[in-house]
Short mmCIF file of C-alpha atoms and ligand atoms in Angstrom, two decimals:
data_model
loop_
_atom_site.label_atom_id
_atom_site.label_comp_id
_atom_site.label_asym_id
_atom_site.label_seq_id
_atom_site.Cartn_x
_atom_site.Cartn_y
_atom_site.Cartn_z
CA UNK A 1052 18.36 -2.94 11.66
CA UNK A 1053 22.16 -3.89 11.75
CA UNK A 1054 24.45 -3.45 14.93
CA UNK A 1055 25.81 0.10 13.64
CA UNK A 1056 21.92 1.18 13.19
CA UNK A 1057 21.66 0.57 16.77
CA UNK A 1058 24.09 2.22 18.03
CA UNK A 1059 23.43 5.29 15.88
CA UNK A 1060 20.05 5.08 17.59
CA UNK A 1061 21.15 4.89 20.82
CA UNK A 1062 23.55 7.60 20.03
CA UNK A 1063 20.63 9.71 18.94
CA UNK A 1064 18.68 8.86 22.08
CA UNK A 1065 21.65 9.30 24.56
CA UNK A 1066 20.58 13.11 24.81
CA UNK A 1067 17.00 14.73 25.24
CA UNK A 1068 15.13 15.03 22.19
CA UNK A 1069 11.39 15.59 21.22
CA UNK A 1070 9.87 12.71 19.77
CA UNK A 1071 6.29 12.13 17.90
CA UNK A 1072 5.01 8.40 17.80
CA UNK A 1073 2.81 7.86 15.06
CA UNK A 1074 0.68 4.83 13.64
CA UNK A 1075 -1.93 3.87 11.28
CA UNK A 1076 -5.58 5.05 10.92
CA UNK A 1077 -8.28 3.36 12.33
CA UNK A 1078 -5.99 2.35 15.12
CA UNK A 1079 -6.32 -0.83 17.09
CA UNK A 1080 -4.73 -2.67 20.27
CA UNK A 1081 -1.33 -2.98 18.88
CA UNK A 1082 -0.86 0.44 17.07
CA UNK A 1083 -1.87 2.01 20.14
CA UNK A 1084 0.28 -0.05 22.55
CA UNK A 1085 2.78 0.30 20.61
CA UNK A 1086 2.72 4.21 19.87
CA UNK A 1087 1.80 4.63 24.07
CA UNK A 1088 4.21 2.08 25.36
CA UNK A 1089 7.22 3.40 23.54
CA UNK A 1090 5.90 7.12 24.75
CA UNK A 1091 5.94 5.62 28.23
CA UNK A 1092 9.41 4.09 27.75
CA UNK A 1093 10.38 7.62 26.20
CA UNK A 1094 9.55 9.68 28.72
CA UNK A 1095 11.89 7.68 31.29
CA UNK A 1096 14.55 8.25 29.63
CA UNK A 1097 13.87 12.10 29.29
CA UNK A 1098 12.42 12.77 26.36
CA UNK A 1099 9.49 14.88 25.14
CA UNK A 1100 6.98 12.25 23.66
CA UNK A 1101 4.10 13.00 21.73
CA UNK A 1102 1.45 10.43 20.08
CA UNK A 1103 -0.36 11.56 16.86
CA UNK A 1104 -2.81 9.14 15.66
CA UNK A 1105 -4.79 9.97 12.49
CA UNK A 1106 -8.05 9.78 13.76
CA UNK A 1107 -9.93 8.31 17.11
CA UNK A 1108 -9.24 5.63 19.24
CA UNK A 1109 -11.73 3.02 19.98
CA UNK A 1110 -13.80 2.98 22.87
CA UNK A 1111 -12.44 -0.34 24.00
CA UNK A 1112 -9.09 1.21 24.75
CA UNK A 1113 -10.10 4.26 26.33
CA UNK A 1114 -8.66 2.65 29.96
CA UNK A 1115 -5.13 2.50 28.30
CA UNK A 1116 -2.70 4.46 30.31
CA UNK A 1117 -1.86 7.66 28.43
CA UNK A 1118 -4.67 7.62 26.16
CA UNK A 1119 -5.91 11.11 27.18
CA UNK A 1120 -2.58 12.88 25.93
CA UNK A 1121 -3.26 11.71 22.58
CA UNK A 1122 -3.33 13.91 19.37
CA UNK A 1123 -5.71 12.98 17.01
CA UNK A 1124 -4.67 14.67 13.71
CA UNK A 1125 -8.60 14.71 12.02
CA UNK A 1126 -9.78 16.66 15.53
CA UNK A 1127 -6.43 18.14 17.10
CA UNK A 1128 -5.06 19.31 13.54
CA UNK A 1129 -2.93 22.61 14.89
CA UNK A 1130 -1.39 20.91 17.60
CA UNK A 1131 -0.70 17.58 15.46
CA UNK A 1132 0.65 19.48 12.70
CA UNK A 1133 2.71 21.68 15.33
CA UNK A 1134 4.15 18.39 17.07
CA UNK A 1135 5.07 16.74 13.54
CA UNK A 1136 6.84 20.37 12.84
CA UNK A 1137 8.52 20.05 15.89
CA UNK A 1138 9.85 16.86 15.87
CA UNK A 1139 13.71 15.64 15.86
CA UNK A 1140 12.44 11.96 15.36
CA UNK A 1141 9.30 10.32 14.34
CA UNK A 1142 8.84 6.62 14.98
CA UNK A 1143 6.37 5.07 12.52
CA UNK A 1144 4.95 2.07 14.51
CA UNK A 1145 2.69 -0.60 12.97
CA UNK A 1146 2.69 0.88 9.55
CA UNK A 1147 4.85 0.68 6.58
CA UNK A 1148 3.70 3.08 4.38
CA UNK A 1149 2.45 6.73 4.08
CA UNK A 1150 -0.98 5.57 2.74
CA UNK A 1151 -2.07 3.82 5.59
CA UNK A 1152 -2.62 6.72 7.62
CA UNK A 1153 -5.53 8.38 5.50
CA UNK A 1154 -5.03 11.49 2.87
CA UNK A 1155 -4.49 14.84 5.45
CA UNK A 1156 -1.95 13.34 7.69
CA UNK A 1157 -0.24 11.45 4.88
CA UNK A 1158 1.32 14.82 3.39
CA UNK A 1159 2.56 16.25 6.88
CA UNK A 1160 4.60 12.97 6.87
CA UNK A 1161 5.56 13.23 3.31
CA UNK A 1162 6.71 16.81 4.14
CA UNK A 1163 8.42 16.02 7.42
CA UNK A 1164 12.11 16.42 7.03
CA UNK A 1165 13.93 15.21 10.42
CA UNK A 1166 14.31 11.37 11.48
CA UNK A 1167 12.31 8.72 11.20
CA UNK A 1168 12.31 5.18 13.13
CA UNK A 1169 10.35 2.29 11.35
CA UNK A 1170 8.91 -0.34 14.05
CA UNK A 1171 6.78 -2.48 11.93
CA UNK A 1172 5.78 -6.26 11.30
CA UNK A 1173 3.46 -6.00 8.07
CA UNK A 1174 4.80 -7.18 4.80
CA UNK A 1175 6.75 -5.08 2.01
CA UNK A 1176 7.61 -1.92 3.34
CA UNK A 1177 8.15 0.68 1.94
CA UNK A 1178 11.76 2.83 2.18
CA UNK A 1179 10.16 5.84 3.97
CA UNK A 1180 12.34 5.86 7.05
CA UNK A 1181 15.90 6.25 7.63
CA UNK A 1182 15.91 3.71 9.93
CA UNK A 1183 13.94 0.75 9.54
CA UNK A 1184 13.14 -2.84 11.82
CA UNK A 1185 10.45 -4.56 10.00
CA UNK A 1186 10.06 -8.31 10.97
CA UNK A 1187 7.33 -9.79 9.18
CA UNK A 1188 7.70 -12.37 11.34
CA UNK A 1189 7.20 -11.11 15.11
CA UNK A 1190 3.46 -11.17 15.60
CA UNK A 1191 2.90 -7.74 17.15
CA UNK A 1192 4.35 -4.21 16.73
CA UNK A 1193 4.46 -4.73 20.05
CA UNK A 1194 6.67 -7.56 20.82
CA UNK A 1195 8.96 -5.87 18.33
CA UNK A 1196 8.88 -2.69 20.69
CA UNK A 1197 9.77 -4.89 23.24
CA UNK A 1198 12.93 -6.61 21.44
CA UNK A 1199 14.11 -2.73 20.70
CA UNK A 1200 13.90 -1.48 24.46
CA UNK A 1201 16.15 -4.74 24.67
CA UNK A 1202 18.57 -3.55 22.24
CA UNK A 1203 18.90 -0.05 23.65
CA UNK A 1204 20.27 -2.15 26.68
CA UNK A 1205 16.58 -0.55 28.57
CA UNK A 1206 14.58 -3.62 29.78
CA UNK A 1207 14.59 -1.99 33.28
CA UNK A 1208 13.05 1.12 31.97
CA UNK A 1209 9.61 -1.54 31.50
CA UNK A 1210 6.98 0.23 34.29
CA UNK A 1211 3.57 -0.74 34.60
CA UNK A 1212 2.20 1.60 32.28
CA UNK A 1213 4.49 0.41 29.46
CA UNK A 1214 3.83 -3.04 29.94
CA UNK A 1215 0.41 -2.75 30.27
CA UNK A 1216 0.35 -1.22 27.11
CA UNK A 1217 2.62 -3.84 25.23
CA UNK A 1218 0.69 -6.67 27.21
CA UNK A 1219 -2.34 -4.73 25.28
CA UNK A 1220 -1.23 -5.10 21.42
CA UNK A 1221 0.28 -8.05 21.85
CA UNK A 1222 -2.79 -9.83 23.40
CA UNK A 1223 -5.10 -7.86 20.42
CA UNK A 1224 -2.75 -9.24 17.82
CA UNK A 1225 -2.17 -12.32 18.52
CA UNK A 1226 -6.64 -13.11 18.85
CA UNK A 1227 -5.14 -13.70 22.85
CA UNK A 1228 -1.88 -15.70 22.41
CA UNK A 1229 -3.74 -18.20 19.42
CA UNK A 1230 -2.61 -17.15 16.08
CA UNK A 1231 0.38 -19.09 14.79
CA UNK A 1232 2.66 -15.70 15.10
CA UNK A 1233 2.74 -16.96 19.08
CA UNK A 1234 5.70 -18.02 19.93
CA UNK A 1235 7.50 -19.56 22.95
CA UNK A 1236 9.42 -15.62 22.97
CA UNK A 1237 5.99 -14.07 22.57
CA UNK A 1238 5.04 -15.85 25.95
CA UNK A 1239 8.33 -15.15 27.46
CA UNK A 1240 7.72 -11.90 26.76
CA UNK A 1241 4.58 -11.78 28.21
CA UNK A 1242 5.20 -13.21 31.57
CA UNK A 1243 8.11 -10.14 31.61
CA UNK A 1244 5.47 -7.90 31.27
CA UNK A 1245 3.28 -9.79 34.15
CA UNK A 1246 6.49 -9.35 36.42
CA UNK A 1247 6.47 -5.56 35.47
CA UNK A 1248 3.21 -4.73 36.34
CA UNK A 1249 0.88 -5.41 33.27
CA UNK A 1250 -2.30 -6.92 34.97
CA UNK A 1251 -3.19 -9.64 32.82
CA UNK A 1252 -6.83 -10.41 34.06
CA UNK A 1253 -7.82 -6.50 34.13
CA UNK A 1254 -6.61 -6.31 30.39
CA UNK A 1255 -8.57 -9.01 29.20
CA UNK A 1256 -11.56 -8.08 31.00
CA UNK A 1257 -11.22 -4.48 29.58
CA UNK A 1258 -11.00 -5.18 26.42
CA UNK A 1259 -13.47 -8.38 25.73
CA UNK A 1260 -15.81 -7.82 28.64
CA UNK A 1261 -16.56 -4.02 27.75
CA UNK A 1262 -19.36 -4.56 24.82
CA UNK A 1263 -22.38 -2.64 24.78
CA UNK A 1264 -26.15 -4.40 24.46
CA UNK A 1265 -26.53 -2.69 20.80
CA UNK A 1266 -23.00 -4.11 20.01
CA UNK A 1267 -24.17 -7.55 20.85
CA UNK A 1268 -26.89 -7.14 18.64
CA UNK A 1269 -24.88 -6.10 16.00
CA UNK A 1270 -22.85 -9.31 15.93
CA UNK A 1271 -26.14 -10.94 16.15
CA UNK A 1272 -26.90 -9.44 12.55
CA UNK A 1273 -23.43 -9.98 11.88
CA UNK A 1274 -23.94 -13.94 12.15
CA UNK A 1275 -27.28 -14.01 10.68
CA UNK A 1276 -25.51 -12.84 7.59
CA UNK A 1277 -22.59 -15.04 7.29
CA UNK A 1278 -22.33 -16.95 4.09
CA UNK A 1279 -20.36 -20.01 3.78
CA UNK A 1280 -18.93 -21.70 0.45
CA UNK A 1281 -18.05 -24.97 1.40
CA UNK A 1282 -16.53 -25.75 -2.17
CA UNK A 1283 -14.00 -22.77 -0.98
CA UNK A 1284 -13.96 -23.11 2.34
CA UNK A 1285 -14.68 -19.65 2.63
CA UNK A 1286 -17.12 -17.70 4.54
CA UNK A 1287 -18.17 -14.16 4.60
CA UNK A 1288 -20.37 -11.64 6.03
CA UNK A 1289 -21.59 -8.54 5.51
CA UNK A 1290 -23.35 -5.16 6.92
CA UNK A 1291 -24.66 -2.54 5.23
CA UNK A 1292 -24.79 0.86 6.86
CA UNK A 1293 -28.26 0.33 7.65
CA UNK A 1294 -27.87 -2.54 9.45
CA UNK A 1295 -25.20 -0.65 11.56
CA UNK A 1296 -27.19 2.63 11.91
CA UNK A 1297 -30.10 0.29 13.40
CA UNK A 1298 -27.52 -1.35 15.79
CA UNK A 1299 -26.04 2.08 16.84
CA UNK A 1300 -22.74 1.31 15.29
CA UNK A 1301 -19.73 2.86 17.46
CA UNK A 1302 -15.80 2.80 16.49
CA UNK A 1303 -14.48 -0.65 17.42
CA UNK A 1304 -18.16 -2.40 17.06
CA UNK A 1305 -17.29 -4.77 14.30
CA UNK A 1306 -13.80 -5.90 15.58
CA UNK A 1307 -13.02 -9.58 15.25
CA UNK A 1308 -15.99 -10.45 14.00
CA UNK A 1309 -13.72 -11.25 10.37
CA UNK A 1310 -13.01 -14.46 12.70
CA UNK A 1311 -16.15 -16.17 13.20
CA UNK A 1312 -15.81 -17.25 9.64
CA UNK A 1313 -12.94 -19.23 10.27
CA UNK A 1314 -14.21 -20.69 13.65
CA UNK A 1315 -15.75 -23.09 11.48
CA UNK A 1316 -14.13 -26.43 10.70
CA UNK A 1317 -13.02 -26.34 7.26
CA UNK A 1318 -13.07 -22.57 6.85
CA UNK A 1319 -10.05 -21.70 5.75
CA UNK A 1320 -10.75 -17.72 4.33
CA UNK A 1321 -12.96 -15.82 5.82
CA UNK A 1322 -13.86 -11.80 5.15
CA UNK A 1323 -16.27 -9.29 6.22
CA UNK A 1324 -17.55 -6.05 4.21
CA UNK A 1325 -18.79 -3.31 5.89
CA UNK A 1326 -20.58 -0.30 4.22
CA UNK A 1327 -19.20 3.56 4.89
CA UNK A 1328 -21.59 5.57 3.25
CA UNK A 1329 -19.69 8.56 4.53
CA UNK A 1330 -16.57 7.95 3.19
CA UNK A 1331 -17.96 6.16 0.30
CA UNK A 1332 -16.28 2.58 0.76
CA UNK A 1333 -16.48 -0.56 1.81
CA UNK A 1334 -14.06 -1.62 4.34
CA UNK A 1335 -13.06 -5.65 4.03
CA UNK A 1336 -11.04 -7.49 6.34
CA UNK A 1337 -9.76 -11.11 5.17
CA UNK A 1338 -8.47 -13.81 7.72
CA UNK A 1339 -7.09 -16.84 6.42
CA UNK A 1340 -5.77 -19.90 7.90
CA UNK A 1341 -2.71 -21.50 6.60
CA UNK A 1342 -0.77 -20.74 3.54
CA UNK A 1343 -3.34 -18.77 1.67
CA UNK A 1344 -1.93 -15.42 1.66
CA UNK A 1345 -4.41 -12.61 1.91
CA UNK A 1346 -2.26 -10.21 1.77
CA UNK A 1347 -1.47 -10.58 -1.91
CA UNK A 1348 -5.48 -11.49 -2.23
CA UNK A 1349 -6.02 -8.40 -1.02
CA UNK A 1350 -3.18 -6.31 -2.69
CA UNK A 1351 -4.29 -7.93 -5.79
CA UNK A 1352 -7.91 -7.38 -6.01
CA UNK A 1353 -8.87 -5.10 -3.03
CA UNK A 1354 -6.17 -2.49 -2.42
CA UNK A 1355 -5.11 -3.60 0.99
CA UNK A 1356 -2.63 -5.66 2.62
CA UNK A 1357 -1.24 -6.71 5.56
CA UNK A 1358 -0.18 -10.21 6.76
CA UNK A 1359 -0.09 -13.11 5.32
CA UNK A 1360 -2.80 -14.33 7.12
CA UNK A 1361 -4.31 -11.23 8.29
CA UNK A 1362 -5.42 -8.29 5.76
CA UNK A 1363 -7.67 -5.09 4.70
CA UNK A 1364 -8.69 -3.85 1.72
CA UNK A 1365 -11.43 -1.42 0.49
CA UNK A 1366 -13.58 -0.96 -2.14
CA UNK A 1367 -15.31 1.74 -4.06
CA UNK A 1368 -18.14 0.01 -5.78
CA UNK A 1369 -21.71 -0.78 -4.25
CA UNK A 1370 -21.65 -2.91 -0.52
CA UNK A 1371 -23.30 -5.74 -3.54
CA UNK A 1372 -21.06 -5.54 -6.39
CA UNK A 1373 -18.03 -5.62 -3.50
CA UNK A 1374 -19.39 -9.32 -2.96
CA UNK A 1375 -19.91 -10.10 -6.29
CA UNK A 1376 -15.99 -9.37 -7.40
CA UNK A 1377 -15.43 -10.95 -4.57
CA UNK A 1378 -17.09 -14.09 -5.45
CA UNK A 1379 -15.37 -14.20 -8.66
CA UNK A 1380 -12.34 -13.69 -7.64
CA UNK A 1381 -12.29 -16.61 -5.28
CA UNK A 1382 -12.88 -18.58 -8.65
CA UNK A 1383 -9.45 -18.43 -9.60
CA UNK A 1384 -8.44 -19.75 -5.77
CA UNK A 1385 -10.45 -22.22 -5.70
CA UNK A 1386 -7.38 -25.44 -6.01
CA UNK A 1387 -4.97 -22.93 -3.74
CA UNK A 1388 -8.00 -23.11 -1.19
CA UNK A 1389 -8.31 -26.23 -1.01
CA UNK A 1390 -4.90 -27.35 0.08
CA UNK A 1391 -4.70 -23.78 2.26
CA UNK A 1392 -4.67 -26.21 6.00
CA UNK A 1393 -4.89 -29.33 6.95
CA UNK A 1394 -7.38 -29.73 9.79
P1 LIG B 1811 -7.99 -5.25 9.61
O1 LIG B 1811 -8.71 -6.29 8.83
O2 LIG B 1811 -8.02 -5.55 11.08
O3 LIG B 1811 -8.34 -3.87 9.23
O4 LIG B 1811 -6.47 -5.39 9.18
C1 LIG B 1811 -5.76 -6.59 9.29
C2 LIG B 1811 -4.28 -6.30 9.19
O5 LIG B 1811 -3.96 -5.79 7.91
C3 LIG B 1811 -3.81 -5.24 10.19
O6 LIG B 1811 -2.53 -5.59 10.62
C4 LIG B 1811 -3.78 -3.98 9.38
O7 LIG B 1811 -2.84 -3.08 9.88
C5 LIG B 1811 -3.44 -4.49 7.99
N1 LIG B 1811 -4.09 -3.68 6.95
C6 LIG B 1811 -5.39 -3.31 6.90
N2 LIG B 1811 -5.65 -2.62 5.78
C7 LIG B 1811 -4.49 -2.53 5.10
C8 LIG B 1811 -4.11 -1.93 3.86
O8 LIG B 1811 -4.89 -1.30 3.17
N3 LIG B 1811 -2.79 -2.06 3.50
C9 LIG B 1811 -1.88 -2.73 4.26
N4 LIG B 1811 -0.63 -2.83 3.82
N5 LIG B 1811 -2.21 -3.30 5.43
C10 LIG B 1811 -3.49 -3.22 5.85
MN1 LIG B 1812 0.02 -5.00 14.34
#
């Protein structure tokens, strides 16, 4: 986003307008801080804002300020469809491309014909916006939301709800301030949003301290079945949708547990698969740890992306065939592995 870009934005959001805030499916911390936060920071400044997510989010942000005036285009189709329809801009915030928002809701945004606003920090977007700030280096959606509030010249319009919700994605992207995306801005940032109101402790206890007993018991399984392949320094795990029925699987249930794998020493890829029966995939998430890229792993063999060291992918072949692929596809990583980190 050039100077002229920003000022044509801040042109467009000198007057009242209505506004829809969308992100991926499957949403987590950051794509709903981000989508709430900048709804937050909207409505200062006097505009209608409007979140549409594709489907639910996850009971371990249900406490996020705002979270009850979401839109959830699978369940709240008329008056999703209605907002979209209605919309002068639509910022597309932790996503890059129409796909990653699931089949329905990818054709209203094909269809949409007014303004969009790309906010994004995954690699290779795609040229679906008008406008579009993608820094594949900034670690969160959020931290990026932050930097544009800055260049709209509207730091002081940062109240407690919005930077509790940036505090929120920030914290969920970074695996709490860990992940080499950190930065010395990311903290700087972060101790802004401390002096605005975001209460630090109360996030982190509402989001890790919120598990359920069968959750626990989940990640018990979870650990029981983790593979490792010291020759790749990889390590894996999987659950199969019975394994999750037993544990009464809820949204949200199985996230981070991709990073146990690489909590090992001299794990340096790590992935989980985990069985949908009712959509009929198998949803993988790769972690890697140092120059590894699972993002083209995962574009190349598993239809996903994401970050470099950070990635999805699915699969529509048995939970066991998945693993198999899997394991022979590592065989043609196995030198690139092996220099991936130095520990
Ligand atoms: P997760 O493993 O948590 O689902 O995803 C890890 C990261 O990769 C997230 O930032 C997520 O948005 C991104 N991601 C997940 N699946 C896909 C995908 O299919 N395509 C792309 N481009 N990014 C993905
Ligand atoms: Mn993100």
């Amino acid at each position: 986003m050039n100077e002229n870009e920003i000022k044509e934005i801040k042109e467009l959001l000198s007057t009242p307008k209505n506004i829809v805030l969308v992100a991926h499916k499957n949403p987590d911390g950051d794509a709903i801080g981000s989508t709430l936060g900048m709804q937050h920071y909207l409505k200062q400044k006097g505009h209608k804002a409007t979140t549409v997510l594709p489907n639910d989010v996850p009971e371990f942000l249900h406490w996020l300020p705002g979270v009850e005036t979401v839109y959830k285009y699978d369940k709240q189709n008329k008056q999703s469809k209605r907002s979209l329809d209605e919309a002068d801009i639509v910022f597309v915030l932790d996503f890059n491309a129409f796909h990653r928002v699931g089949d329905d809701m990818q054709k209203a945004l094909e269809e949409y014909k007014g303004t969009y606003i790309m906010i994004d920090h995954h690699q290779q977007p795609d040229p679906i916006s008008k406008y579009i700030y993608s820094d594949t280096s900034i670690c969160s959606t959020c931290q990026m939301v932050y930097h544009f509030i800055d260049k709209m010249g509207d730091l002081n319009f940062i109240n407690p709800e919005v930077a509790t919700c940036l505090y929120t994605g920030i914290m969920t992207d970074t695996g709490s301030f860990r992940f080499p995306s950190t930065t010395s801005t990311t903290h700087k940032i972060i101790g802004e949003l401390i002096d605005k109101g975001a209460d630090n402790a109360k996030i982190h206890d509402n989001v890790f301290n919120a598990s359920s007993y069968s959750r626990l018991q989940l990640m018990g399984a979870a650990l029981t079945n983790l593979i490792v392949l010291p020759e790749y320094h990889t390590a894996y795990i999987t659950l199969s949708q019975e394994e999750l029925d037993k544990y009464n699987y809820q949204k949200g249930d199985t996230e981070g547990l991709v990073n146990y794998g690489l909590s090992m020493k001299g794990i340096y890829l790590a992935a989980i698969f985990i069985e949908d029966v009712e959509q009929g995939i198998i949803k993988i998430s790769f972690r890697s740890k140092g120059s590894f890229s699972v993002n083209q792993f995962s574009r190349n063999h598993f239809n996903g992306g994401g970050h470099d060291n950070a990635a999805g992918g699915r699969s529509l072949i048995s939970l066991e065939a998945t693993v198999e692929e899997f394991l022979n596809q590592l065989k043609g990583y196995k030198n690139e592995l092996a220099v991936s980190y130095e520990n």
